Coordinates of C-alpha atoms and ligand atoms in Angstrom, one line a residue:
X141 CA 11.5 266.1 73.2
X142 CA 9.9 268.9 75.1
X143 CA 10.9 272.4 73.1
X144 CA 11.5 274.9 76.8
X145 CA 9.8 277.9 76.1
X146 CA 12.5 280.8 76.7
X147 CA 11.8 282.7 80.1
X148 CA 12.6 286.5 79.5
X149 CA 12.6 287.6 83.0
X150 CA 12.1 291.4 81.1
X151 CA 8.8 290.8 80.0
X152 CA 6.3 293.0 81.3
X153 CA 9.0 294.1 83.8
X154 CA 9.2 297.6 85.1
X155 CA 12.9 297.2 85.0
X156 CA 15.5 297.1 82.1
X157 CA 18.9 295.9 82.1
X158 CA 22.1 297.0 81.5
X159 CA 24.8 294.4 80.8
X160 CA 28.7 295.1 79.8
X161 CA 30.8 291.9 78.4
X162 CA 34.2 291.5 79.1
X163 CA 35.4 289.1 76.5
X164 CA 39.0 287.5 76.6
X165 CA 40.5 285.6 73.5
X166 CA 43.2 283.6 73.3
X167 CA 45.1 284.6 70.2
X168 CA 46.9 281.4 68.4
X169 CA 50.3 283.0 68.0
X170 CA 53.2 280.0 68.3
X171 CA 54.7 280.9 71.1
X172 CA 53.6 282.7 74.3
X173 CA 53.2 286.1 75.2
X174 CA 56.3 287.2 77.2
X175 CA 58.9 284.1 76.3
X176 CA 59.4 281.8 73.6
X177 CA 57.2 278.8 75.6
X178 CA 54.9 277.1 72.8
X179 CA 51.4 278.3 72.8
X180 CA 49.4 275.1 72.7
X181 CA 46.5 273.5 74.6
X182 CA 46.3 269.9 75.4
X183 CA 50.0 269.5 76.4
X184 CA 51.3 267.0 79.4
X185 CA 50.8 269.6 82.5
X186 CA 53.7 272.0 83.4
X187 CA 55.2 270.7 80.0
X188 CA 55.5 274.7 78.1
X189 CA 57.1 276.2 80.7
X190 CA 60.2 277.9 81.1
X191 CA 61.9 280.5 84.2
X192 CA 59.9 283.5 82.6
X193 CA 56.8 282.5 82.9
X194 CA 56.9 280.3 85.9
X195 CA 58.2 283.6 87.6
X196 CA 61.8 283.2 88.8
X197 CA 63.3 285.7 90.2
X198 CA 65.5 287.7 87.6
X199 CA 64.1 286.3 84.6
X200 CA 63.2 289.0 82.1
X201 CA 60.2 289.2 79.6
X202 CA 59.8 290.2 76.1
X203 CA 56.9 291.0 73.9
X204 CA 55.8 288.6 71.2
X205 CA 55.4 290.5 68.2
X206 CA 53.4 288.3 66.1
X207 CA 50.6 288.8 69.5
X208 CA 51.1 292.4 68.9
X209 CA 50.2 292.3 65.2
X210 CA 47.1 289.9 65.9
X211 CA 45.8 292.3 68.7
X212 CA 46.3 295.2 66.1
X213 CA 44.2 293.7 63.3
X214 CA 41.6 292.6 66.1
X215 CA 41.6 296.6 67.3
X216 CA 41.7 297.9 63.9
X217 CA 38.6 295.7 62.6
X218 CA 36.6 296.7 65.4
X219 CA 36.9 300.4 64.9
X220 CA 39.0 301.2 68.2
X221 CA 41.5 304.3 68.6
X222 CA 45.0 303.7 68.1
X223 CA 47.5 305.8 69.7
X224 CA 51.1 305.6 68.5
X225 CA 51.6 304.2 72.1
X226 CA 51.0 301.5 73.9
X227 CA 52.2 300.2 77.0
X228 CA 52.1 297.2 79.7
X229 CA 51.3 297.4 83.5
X230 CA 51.3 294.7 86.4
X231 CA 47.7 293.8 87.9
X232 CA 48.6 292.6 90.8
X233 CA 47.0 289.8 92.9
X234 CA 47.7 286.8 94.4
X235 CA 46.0 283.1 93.1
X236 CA 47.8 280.0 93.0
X237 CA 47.6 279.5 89.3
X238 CA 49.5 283.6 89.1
X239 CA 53.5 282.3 89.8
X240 CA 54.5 286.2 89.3
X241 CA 52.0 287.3 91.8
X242 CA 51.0 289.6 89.2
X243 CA 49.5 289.7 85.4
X244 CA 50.8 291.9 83.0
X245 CA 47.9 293.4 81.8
X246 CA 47.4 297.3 79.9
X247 CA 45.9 299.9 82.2
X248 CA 45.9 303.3 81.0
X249 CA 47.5 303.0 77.4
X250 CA 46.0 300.2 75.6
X251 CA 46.4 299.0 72.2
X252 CA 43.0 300.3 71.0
X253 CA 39.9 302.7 72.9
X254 CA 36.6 302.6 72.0
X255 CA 35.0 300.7 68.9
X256 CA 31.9 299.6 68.1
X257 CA 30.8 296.0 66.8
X258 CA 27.6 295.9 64.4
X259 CA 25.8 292.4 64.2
X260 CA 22.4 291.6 63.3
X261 CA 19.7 291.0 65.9
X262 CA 16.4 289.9 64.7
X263 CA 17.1 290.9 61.0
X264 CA 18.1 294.3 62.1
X265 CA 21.5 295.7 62.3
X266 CA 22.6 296.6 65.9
X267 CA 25.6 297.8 67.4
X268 CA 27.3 297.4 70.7
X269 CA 29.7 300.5 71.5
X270 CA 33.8 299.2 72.8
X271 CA 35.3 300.9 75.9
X272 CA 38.6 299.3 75.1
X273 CA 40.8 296.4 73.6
X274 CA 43.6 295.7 75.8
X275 CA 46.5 292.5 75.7
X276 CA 47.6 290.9 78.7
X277 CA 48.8 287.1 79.5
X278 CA 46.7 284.6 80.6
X279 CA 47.2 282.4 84.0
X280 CA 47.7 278.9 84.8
X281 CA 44.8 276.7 85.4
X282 CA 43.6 275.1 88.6
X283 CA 42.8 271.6 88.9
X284 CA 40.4 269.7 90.7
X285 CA 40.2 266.4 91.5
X286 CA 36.5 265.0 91.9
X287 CA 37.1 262.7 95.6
X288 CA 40.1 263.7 96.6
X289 CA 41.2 266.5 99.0
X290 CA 43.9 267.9 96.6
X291 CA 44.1 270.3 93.7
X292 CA 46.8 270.9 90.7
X293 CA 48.2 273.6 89.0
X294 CA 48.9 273.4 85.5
X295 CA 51.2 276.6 84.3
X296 CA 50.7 275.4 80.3
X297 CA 48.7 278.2 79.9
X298 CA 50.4 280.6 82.4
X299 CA 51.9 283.4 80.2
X300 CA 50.1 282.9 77.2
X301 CA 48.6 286.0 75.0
X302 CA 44.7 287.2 75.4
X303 CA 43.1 289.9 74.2
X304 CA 40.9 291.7 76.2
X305 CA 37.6 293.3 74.4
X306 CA 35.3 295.3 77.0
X307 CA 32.0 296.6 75.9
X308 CA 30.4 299.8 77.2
X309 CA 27.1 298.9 79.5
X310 CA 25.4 298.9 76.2
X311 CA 23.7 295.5 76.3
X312 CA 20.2 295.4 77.6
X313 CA 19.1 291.5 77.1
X314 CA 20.6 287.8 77.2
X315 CA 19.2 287.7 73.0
X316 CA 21.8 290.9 72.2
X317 CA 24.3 289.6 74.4
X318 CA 24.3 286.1 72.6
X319 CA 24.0 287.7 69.1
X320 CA 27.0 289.9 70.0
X321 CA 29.2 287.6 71.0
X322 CA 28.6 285.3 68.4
X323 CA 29.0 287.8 65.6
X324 CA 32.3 288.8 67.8
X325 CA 33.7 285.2 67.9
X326 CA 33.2 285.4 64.1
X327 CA 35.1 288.5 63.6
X328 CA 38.0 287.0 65.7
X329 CA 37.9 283.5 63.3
X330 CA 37.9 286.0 60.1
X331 CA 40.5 287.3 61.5
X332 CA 42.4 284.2 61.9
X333 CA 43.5 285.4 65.2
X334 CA 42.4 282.7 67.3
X335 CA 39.9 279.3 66.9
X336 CA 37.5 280.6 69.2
X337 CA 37.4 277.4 71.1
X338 CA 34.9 278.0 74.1
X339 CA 35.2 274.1 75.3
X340 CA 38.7 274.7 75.6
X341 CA 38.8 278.1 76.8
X342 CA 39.7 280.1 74.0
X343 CA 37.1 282.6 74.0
X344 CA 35.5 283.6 77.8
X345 CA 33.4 285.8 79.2
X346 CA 32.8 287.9 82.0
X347 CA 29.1 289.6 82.3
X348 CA 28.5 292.7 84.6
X349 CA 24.7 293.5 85.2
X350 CA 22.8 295.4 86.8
X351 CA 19.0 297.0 86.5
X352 CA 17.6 300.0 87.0
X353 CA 13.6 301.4 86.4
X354 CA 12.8 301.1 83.1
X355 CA 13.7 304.5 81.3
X356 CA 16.3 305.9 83.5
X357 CA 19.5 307.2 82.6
X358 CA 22.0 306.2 85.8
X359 CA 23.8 303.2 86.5
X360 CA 23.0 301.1 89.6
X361 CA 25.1 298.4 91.4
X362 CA 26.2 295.5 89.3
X363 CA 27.6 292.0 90.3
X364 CA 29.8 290.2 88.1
X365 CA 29.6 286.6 86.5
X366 CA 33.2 285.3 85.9
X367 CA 34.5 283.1 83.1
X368 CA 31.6 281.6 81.3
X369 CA 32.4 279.2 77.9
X370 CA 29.5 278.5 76.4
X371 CA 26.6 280.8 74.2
X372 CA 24.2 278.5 76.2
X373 CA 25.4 279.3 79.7
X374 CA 25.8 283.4 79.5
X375 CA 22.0 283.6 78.0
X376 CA 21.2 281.4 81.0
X377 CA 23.2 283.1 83.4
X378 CA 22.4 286.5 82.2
X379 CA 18.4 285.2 82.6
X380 CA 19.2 283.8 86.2
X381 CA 20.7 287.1 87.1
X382 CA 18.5 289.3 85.7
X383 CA 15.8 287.4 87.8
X384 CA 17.1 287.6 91.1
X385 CA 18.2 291.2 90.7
X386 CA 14.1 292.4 90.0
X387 CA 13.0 289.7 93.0
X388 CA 16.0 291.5 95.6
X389 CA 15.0 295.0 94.2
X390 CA 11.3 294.0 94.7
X391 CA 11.7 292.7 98.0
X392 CA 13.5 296.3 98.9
X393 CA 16.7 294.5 99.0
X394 CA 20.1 296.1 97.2
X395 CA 22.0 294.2 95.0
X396 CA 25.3 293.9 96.3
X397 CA 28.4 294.5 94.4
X398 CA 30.2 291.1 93.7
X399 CA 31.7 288.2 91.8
X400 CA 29.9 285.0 91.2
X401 CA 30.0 282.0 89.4
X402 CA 27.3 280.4 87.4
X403 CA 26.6 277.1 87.8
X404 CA 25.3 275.1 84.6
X405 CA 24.2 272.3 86.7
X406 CA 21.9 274.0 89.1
X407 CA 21.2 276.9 86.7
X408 CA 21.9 279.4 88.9
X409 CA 24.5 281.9 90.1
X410 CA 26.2 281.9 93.4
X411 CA 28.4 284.9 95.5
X412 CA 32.2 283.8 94.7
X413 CA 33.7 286.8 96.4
X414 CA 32.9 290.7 97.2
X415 CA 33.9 292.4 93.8
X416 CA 37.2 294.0 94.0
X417 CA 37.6 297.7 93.5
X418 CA 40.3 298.9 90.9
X419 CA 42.5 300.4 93.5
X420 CA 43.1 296.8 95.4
X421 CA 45.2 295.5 91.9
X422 CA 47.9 298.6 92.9
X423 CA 48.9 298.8 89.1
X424 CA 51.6 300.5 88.3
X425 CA 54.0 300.5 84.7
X426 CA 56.0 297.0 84.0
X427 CA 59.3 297.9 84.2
X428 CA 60.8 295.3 82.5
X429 CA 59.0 296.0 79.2
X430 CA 59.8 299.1 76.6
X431 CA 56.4 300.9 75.6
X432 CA 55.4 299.5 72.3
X433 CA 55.1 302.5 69.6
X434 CA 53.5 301.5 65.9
X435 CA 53.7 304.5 63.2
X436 CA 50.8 305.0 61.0
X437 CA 52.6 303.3 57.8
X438 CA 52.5 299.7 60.3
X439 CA 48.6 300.3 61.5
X440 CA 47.7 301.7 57.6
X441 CA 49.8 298.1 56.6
X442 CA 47.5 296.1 59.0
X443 CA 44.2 297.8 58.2
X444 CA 44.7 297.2 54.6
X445 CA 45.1 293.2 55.1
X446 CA 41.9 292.9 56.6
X447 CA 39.5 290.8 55.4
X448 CA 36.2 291.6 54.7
X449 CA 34.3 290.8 58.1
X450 CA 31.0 289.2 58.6
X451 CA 28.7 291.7 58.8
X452 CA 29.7 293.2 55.1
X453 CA 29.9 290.0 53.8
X454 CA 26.2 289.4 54.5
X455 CA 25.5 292.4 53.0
X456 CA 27.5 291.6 49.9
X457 CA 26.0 288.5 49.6
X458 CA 22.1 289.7 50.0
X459 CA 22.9 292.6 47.7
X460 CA 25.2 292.1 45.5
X461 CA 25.3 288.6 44.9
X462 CA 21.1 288.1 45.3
X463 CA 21.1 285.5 47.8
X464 CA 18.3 284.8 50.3
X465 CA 18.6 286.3 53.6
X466 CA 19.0 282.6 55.1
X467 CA 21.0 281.3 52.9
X468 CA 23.4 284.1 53.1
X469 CA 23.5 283.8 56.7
X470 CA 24.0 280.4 56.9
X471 CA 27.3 280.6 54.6
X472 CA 28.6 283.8 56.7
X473 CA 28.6 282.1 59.7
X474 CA 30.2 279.2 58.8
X475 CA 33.8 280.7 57.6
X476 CA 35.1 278.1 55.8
X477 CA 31.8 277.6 53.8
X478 CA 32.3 281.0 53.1
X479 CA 35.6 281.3 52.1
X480 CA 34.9 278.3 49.9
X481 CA 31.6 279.7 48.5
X482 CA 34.0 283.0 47.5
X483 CA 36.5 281.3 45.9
X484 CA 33.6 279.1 43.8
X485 CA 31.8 281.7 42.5
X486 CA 35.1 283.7 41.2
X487 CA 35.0 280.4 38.6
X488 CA 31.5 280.5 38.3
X489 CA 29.1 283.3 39.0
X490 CA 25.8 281.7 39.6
X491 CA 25.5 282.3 43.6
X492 CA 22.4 280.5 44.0
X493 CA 23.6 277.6 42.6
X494 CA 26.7 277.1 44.4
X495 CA 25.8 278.1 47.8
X496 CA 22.5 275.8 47.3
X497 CA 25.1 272.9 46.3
X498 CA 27.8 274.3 49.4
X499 CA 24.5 274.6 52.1
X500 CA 22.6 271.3 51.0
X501 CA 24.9 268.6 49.9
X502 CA 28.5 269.9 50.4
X503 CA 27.9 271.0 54.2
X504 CA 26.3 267.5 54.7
X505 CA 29.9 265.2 53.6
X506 CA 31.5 268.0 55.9
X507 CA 29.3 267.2 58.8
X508 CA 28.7 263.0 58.5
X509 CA 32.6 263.2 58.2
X510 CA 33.0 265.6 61.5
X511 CA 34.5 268.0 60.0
X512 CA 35.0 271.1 58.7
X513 CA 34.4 272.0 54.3
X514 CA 38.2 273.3 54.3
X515 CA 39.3 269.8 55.9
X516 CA 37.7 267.8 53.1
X517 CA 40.4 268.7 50.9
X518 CA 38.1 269.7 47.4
X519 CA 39.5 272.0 45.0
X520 CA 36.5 274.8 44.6
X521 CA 37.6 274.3 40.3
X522 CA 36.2 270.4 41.0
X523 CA 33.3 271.4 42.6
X524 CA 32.2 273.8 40.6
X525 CA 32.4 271.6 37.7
X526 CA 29.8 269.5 39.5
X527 CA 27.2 272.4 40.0
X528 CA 28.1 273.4 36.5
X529 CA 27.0 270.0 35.3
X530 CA 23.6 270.1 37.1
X531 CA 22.7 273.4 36.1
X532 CA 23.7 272.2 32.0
X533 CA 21.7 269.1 32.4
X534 CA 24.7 266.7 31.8
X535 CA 23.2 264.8 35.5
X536 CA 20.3 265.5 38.0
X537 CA 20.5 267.3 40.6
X538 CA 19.4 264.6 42.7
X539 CA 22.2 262.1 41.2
X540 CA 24.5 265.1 41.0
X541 CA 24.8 264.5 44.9
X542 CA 26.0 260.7 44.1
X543 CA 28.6 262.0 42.2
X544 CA 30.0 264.4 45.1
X545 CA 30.9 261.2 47.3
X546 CA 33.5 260.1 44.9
X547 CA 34.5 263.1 44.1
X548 CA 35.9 263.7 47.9
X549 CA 37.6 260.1 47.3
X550 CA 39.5 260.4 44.1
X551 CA 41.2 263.5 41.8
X552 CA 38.9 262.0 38.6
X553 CA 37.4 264.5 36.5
X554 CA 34.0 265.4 37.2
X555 CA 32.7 264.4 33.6
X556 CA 34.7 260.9 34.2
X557 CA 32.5 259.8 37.2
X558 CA 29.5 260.8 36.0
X559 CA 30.2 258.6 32.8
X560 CA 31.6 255.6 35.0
X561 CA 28.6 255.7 37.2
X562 CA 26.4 255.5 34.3
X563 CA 24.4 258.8 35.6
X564 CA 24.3 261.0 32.6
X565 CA 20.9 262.5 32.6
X566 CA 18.8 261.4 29.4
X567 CA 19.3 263.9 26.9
X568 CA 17.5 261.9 23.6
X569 CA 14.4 263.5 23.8
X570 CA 12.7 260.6 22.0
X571 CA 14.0 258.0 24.5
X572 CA 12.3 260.4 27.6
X573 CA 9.3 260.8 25.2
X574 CA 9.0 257.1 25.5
X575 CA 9.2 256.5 29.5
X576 CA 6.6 259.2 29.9
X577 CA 4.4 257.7 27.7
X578 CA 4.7 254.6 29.4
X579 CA 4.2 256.1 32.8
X580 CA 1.0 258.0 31.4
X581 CA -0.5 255.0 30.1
X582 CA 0.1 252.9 33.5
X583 CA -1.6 255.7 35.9
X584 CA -4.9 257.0 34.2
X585 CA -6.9 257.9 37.3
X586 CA -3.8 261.0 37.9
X587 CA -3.9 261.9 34.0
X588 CA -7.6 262.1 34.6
X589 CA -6.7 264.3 37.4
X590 CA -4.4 266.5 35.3
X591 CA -6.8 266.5 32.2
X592 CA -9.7 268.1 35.1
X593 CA -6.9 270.3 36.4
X594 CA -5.5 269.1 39.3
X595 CA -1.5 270.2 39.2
X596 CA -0.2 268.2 42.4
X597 CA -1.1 265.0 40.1
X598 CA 1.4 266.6 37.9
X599 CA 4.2 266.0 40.5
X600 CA 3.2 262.6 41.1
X601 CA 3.4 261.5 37.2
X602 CA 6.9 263.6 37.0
X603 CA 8.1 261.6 40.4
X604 CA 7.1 258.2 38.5
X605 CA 9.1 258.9 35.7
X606 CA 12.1 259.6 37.7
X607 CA 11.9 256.6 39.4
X608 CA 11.4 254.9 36.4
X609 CA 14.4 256.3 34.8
X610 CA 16.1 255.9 38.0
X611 CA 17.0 259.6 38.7
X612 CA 18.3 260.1 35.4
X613 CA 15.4 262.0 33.7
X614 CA 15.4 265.9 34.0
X615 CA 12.1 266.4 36.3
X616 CA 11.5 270.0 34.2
X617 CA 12.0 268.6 30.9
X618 CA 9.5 265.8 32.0
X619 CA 6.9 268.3 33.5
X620 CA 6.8 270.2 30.0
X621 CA 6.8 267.0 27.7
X622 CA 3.3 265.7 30.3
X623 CA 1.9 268.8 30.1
X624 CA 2.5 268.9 25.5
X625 CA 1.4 265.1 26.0
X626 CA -1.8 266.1 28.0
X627 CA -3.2 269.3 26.4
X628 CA -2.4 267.9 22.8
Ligands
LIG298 ZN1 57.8 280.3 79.2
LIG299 MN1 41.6 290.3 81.8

């Protein structure tokens, strides 16, 4: 394998850049945005679709509530404005995959303005300021046919509820724009608004940059990169960009404004189309939608049933709970571990433990079985009973994790299959006495090396008594009683 040394293009540049996201979700609400259409991906082409959203002539939409109430918790979490207010405009535009000729977007009123979303970068808590949250529908999707002269539209997807998030220009490498996102993506799964899917489309991003002299205060002319899916490809993209904007600027060139697409294969982004201005979309008010108005008992409702996000999780966890920085993160950002961790340590409050047992062992059935901790189906009262029986000394930890296997294939006590697997850890302290001994007399040359006060000859004696004991023997217990045996 050869490890690719990251290129920052903004090393030892005389230019900084300045990089606003424009992040669309796709909220999993059952039905779509404006009709009653299912929302699902995967479905036979032109299967979900229906005389609103294929855009007949006299057919009427109507606004999916549940879509409004997932957009509101997304807006309230991030901090945005609410007005009591909202309402919907057409963006219009023609594209084949667009039946209406239009999108039904938010213009001047949307749900939420401005926001900020903290993260951490580095270890240090940053924060990336929101112009605006807005809802809209999606469009179809285009299909291409490698070899043949011919392309399809699919109108599945036509119709179906996003959530716009724009950032402020507020970004100024590929390593903040990455940690935002993914922090971002993580809110939204807290959230339970959408599954964040990027191979499927469920979270995209567009990525306006430009760069200016290092240290100056105005904006200069950006280009756009449409619709990237993947962490991967916006660093890379961002890094491409940011490259060929210094070499044009250094060359006395200007950077024109544009849309273009990155492409993964090539690594490299190419002009799509000159960028339009906002005039050319001609919105105006949808006139075949109310206004949507919320009082503050409804958003007060909503921002109570939040769930404690990401970022103040990891806090609670460091903090309160005394985990490890790593540790911490690593449960955070996986939320079903740490929705599972939560609901283990309401039973039994040694943190450590259990997210030692959900990190190491637990995580590792999850992921030889493809799937996720929620999906293999343990009660956190059955675990727990395991990592209370390690840390009591009724097994080893290291057999503990042969006990976890069946414990995913059957509803037996804990206790049970540790008895009917014979792996109760040896509690006689004569019978322990006894293998040590044994092991001691077999290897002189390390107690020789213990007696003249070499400790890693320790480990080795302890690691011959477990093996000895096969596992069974409790590797501090067996330390102590060398160490009595030794100095005696
Ligand atoms: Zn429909
Ligand atoms: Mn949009």
């Amino acid at each position: 394998m050869c490890a690719e040394k990251k290129f920052d293009p903004l090393e030892n540049s005389a230019y900084e850049a300045v990089v606003g996201l424009e992040v669309h979700v796709q909220l999993n609400t059952s039905t779509k945005m404006f009709c009653r259409c299912e929302n699902r991906f995967g479905a036979e082409p032109n299967t979900n679709v229906c005389p609103v959203c294929l855009g007949w002539p006299g057919a009427l939409p109507y606004a999916n509530r549940e879509a409004i109430e997932q957009s509101l918790r997304a807006v309230l979490a991030c901090g945005c404005e609410v007005g009591e207010f909202s309402k919907f405009d057409r963006k219009n535009y023609y594209y084949p995959d667009l039946p209406k000729g239009y999108q039904i977007s938010q213009y001047d009123q949307p749900l939420g303005l401005g926001g900020q979303v903290d993260f951490f970068l580095d270890g240090e808590k940053a924060g990336v300021q929101l112009t605006r949250i807005h809802l809209e529908e999606d469009a179809g999707k285009n299909t291409h046919v490698a070899g043949r002269p011919v392309s399809f539209v699919d109108l599945n997807r036509a119709g179906t509820p996003l959530l716009e998030i724009v950032t402020e220009p507020d970004i100024s490498s590929a390593a903040e724009a990455g940690a935002f996102l993914r922090n971002l993506r993580l809110i939204m799964l807290y959230l339970g608004v959408s599954d964040c899917n990027m191979e499927e489309g469920s979270l995209r991003c567009d990525v306006n940059i430009s760069i200016r002299p290092k240290g100056a205060q105005h904006l200069e002319t950006r280009a756009e990169i449409k619709n990237l899916n993947s962490f991967n490809f916006i660093e890379k993209a961002l890094h491409y960009e940011i490259s060929r904007q210094i070499d044009l600027k250094e060359r006395g060139e200007e950077v024109v404004q544009e849309t273009r697409l990155y492409d993964p294969e090539r690594d490299e982004t190419r002009s799509m189309r000159g960028k339009e201005a906002e005039h050319d979309y001609r919105y105006f008010p949808e006139p075949d939608l109310t206004p949507v108005t919320f009082t503050r008992e409804q958003l007060e409702d909503i921002r109570s049933g939040l769930p404690e996000l990401p970022v103040a999780r990891l806090q609670r966890y460091t903090s309160e709970l005394g985990l490890e920085d790593y540790p911490a993160g690593l449960l955070v950002r996986d939320h079903e571990a740490a929705i599972f961790f939560d609901a283990c340590i309401e039973l039994y409050p040694k943190a450590r433990s259990v997210a030692n047992w959900i990190l190491n062992s637990l995580k590792e059935e999850a992921n030889s079985r493809k799937t996720g901790i929620s999906s293999l189906g343990l009660e956190p009262g059955r675990f727990v009973d395991l990592v209370k029986a390690v840390d009591a000394g009724v097994v080893s930890s290291q057999k503990g994790r042969d006990v976890l296997k069946p414990m995913l294939e059957s509803d037996k006590p804990v206790v049970e299959i540790i008895s009917e697997l014979g792996l109760e850890q040896i509690s006689d302290d004569s019978e322990l006495r006894e293998q040590v001994e044994k092991v001691l007399s077999e290897h002189p040359g390390p107690v020789e090396d213990v007696r003249a006060g070499k400790k890693n000859s320790v480990n080795f004696l302890v690691g011959q008594v477990m093996k000895e004991t096969r596992g069974k023997a409790n590797p501090g217990k067996v330390a102590e009683m060398i160490g009595e045996i030794l100095s005696a």
